[in-house]
mmCIF file of C-alpha atoms and ligand atoms in Angstrom:
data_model
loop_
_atom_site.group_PDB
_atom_site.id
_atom_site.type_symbol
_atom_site.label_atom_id
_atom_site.label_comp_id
_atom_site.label_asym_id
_atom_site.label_seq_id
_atom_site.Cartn_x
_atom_site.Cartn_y
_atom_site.Cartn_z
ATOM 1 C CA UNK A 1 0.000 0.000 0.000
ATOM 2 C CA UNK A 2 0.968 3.304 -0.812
ATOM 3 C CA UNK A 3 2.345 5.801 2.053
ATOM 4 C CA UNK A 4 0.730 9.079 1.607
ATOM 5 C CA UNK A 5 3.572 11.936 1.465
ATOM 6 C CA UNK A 6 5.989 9.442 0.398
ATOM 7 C CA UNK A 7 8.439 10.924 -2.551
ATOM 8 C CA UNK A 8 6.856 14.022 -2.398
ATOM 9 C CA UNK A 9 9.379 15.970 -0.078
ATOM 10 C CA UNK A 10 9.714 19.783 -0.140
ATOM 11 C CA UNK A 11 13.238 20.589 0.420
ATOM 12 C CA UNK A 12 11.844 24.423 0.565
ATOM 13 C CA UNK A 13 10.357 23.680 3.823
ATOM 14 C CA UNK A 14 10.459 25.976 6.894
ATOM 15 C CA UNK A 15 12.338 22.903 8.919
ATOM 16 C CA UNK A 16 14.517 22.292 5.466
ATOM 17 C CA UNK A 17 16.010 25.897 5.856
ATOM 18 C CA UNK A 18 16.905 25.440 9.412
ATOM 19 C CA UNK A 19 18.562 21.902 8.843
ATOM 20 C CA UNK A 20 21.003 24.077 6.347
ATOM 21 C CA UNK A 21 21.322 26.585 8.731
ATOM 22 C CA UNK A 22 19.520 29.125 6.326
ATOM 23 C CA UNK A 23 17.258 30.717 9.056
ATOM 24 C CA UNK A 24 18.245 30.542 12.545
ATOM 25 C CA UNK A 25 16.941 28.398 15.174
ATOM 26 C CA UNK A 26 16.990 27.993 19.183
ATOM 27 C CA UNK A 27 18.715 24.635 18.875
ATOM 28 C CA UNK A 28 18.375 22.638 22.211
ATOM 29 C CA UNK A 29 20.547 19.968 21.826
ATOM 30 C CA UNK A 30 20.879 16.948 18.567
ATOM 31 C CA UNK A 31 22.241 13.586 17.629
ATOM 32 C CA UNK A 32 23.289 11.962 14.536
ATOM 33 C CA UNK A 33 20.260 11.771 13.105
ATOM 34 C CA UNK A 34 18.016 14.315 14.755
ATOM 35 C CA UNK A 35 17.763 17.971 15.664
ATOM 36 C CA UNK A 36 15.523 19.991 18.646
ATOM 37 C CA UNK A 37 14.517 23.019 18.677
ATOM 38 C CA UNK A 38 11.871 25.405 20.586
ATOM 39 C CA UNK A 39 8.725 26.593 18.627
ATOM 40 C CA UNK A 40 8.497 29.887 17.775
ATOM 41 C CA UNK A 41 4.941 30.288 19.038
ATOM 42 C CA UNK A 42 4.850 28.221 22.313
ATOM 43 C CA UNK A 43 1.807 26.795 23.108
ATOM 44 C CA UNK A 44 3.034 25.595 26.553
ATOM 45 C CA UNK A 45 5.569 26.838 28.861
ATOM 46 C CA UNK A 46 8.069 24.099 27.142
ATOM 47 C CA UNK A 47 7.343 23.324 23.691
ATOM 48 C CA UNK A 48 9.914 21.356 21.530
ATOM 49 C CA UNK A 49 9.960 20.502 18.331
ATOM 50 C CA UNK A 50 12.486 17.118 17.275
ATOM 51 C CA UNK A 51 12.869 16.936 13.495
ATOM 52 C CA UNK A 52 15.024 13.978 11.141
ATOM 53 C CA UNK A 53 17.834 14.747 9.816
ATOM 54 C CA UNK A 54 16.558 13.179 6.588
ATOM 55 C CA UNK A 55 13.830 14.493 4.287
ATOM 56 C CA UNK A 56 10.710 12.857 5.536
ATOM 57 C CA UNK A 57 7.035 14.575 4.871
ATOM 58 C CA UNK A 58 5.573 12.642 7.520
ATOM 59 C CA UNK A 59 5.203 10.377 10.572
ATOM 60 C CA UNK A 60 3.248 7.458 7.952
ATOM 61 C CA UNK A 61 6.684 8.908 5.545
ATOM 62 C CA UNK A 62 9.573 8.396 8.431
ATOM 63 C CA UNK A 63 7.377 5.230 9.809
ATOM 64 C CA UNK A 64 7.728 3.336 6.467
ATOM 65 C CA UNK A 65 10.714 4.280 5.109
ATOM 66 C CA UNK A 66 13.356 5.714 7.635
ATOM 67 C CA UNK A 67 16.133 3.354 8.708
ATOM 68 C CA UNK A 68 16.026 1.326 12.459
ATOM 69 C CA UNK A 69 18.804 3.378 13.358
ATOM 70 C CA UNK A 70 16.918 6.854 12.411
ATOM 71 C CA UNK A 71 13.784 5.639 13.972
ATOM 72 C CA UNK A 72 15.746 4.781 16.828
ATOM 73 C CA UNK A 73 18.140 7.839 17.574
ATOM 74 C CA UNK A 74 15.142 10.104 16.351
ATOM 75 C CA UNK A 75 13.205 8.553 19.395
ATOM 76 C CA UNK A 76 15.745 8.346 21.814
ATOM 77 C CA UNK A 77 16.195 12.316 21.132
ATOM 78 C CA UNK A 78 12.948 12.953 22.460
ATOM 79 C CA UNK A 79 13.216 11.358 25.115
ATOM 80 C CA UNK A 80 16.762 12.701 26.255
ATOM 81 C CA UNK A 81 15.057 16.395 25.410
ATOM 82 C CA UNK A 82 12.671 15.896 27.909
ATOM 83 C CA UNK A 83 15.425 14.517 30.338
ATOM 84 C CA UNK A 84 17.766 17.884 29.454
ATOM 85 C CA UNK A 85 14.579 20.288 29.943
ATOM 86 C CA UNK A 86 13.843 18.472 33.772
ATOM 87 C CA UNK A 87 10.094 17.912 32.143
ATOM 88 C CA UNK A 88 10.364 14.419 32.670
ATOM 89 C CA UNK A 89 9.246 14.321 36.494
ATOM 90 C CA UNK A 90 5.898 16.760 35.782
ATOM 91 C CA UNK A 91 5.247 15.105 33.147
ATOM 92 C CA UNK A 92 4.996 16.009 29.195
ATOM 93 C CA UNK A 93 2.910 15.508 26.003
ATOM 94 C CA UNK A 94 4.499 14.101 22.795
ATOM 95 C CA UNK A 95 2.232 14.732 19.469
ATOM 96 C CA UNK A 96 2.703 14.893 15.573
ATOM 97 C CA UNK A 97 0.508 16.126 13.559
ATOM 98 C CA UNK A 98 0.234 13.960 10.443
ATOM 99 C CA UNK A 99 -1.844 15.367 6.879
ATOM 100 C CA UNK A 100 -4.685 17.215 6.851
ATOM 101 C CA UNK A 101 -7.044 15.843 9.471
ATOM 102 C CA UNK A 102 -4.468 16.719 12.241
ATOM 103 C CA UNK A 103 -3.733 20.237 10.786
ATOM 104 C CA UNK A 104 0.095 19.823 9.939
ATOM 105 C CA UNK A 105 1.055 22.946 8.731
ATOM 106 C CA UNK A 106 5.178 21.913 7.635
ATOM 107 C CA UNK A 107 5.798 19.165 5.401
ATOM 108 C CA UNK A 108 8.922 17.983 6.992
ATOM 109 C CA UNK A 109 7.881 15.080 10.149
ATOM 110 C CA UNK A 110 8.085 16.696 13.691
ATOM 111 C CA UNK A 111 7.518 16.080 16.975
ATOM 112 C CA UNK A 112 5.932 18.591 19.604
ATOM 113 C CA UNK A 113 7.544 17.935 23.117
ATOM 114 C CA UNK A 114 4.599 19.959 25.540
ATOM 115 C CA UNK A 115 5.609 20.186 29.316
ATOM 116 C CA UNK A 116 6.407 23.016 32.196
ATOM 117 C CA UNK A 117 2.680 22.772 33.616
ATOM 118 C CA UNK A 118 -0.432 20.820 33.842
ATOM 119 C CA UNK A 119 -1.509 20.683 29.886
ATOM 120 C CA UNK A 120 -5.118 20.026 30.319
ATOM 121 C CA UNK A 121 -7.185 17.553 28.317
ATOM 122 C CA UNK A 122 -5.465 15.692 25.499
ATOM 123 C CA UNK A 123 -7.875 17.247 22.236
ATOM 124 C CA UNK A 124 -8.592 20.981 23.420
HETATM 125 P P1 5GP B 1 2.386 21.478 12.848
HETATM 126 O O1 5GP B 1 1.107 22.233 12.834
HETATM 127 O O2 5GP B 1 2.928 21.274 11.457
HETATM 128 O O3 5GP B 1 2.318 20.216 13.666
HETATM 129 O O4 5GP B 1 3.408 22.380 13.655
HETATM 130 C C1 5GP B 1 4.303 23.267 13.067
HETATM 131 C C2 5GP B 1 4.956 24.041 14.190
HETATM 132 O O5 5GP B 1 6.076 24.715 13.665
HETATM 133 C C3 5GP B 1 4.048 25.114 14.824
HETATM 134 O O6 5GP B 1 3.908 24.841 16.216
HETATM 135 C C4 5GP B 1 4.798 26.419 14.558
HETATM 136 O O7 5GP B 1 4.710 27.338 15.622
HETATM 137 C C5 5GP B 1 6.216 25.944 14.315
HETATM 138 N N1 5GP B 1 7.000 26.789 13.431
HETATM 139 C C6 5GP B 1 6.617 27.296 12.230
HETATM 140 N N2 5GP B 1 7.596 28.030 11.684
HETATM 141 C C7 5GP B 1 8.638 27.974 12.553
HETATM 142 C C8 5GP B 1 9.950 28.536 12.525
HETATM 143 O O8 5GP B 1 10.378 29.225 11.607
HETATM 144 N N3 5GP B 1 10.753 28.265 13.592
HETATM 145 C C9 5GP B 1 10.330 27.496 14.645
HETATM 146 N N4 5GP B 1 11.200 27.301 15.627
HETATM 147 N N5 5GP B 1 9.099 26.948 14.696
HETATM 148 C C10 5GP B 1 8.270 27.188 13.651
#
């Protein structure tokens, strides 16, 4: 079956432009094969975004056709963001938007890290 997004990457992206360093960023910290960043409208007192390295549209995109070892060091880079920011004993909320039910506004797979306070029901 098909993966929607698939082949279709944008390398003009918002996400593509920091990745090459073409607009600036407030980098938190990165790995091999992943990059954090804060949001530039922060919807909680910590909000994080983790982005590939690699030019994925899409969670169904970097599911289905990113490497173990992406999937794996982009995952383990959330959860050592959370560790770095102290949100881990409060608690935090990890989401991606994926297509056009969910609202995702860059085509480039992210993940929002949410944390610094209670963060209220799960679907607002
Ligand atoms: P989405 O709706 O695609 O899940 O989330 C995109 C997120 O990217 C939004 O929370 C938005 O505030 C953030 N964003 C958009 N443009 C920029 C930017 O230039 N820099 C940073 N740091 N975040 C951005």
């Amino acid at each position: 079956m098909a993966v929607k997004g698939t082949g279709s990457y944008d390398p003009s992206n918002i996400f593509a432009k920091i990745l090459r360093g073409e607009i600036p960023c407030k980098r938190v910290m990165e790995n091999e094969v992943a990059l954090a960043f804060h949001d530039i409208a922060p919807k909680a007192p910590t909000h994080v975004l983790v982005i590939p390295k690699g030019p994925y549209v899409s969670f169904a995109d970097f599911s289905a056709t990113a490497p173990d070892a992406e999937i794996a060091g982009f995952t383990r880079l959330v959860g050592d963001v959370a560790r770095h920011l102290e949100i881990e004993d409060g608690g935090y909320r990890i989401l991606s938007n994926m297509g056009e039910h969910a609202g995702q506004e860059v085509p480039h797979f992210h993940v929002h890290i949410f944390g610094g306070a209670p963060l209220g029901p799960m679907i607002g």
